[in-house]
GROMACS .gro file of C-alpha atoms in nm:
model
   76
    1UNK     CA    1   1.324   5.092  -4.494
    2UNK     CA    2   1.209   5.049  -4.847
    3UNK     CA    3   1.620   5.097  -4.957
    4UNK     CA    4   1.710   4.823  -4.762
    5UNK     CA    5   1.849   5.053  -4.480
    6UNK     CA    6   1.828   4.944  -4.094
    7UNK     CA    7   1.508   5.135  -3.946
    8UNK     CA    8   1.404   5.107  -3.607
    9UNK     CA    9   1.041   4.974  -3.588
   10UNK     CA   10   0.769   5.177  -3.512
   11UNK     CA   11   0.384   5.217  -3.488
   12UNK     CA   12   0.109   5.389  -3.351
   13UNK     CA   13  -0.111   5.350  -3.037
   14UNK     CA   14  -0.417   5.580  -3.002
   15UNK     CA   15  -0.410   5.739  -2.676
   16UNK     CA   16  -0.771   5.570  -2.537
   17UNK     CA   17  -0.564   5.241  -2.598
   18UNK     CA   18  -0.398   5.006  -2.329
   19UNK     CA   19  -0.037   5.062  -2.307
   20UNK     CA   20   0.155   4.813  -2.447
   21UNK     CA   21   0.518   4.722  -2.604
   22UNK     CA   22   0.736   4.446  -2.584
   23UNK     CA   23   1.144   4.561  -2.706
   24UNK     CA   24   1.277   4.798  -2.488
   25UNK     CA   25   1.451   5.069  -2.480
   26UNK     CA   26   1.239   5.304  -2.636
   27UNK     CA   27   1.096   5.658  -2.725
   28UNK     CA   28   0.762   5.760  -2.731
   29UNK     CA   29   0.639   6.006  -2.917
   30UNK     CA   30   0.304   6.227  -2.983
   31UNK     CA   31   0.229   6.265  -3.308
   32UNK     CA   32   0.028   6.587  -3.293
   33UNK     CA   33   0.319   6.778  -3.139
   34UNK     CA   34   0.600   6.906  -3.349
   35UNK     CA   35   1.020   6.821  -3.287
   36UNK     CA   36   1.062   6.666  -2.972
   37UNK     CA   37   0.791   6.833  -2.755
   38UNK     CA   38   0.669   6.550  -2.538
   39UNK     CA   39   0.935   6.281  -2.632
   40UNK     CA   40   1.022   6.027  -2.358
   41UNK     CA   41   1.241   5.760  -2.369
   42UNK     CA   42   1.129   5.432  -2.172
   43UNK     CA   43   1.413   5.147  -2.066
   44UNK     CA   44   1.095   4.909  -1.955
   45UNK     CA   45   0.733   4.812  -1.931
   46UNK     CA   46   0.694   5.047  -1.621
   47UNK     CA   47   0.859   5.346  -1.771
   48UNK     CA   48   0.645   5.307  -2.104
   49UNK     CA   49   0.341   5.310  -1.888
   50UNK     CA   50   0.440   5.575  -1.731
   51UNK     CA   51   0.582   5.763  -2.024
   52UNK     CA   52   0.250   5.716  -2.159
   53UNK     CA   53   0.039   5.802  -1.844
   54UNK     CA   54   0.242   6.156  -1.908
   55UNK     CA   55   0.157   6.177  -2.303
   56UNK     CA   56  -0.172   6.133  -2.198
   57UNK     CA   57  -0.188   6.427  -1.994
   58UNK     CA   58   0.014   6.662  -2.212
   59UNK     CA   59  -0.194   6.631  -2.481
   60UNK     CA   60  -0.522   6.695  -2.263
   61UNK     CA   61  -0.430   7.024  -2.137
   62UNK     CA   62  -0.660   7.278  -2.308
   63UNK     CA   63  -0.382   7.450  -2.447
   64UNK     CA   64  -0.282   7.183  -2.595
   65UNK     CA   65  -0.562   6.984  -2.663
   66UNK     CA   66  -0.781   7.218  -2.875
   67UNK     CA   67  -0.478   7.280  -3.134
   68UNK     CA   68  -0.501   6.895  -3.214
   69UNK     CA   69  -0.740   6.703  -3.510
   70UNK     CA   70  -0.886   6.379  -3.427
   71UNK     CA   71  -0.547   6.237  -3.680
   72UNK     CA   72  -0.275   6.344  -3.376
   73UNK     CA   73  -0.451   6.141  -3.090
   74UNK     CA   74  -0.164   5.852  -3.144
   75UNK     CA   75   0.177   5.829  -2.988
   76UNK     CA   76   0.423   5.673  -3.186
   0.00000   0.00000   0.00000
């Protein structure tokens, strides 16, 4: 972005937030997991809820959950 190159906007929602985006498609992503683990693409407001709903959950199984710092509770 800062070489003048096309970037696709982006920006982070902390998970106890409302769900909420406007362009579709797409991806969400958790930030506290590494390469594509819990990546889901969402075509409209329906699919990002639910896509979210599921990001949610992931990321509060204990497995999960207790590898995380308070820094990796967005999704992207």
């Amino acid at each position: 972005r800062d070489a003048g190159l096309p970037t696709p906007e982006f920006f982070r929602i902390p998970l106890d937030a409302e769900p909420y985006y406007r362009d579709f498609p797409c991806v969400l992503k958790p930030l506290g997991l590494s390469a594509s683990r819990g990546v889901i693409r969402a075509s409209n407001p329906a699919e990002f809820i639910a896509a979210f709903a599921r990001i949610r959950k992931l990321l509060a199984e204990p497995e999960i959950s207790r590898q995380l710092d308070e820094a990796d509770r967005f999704i992207q």
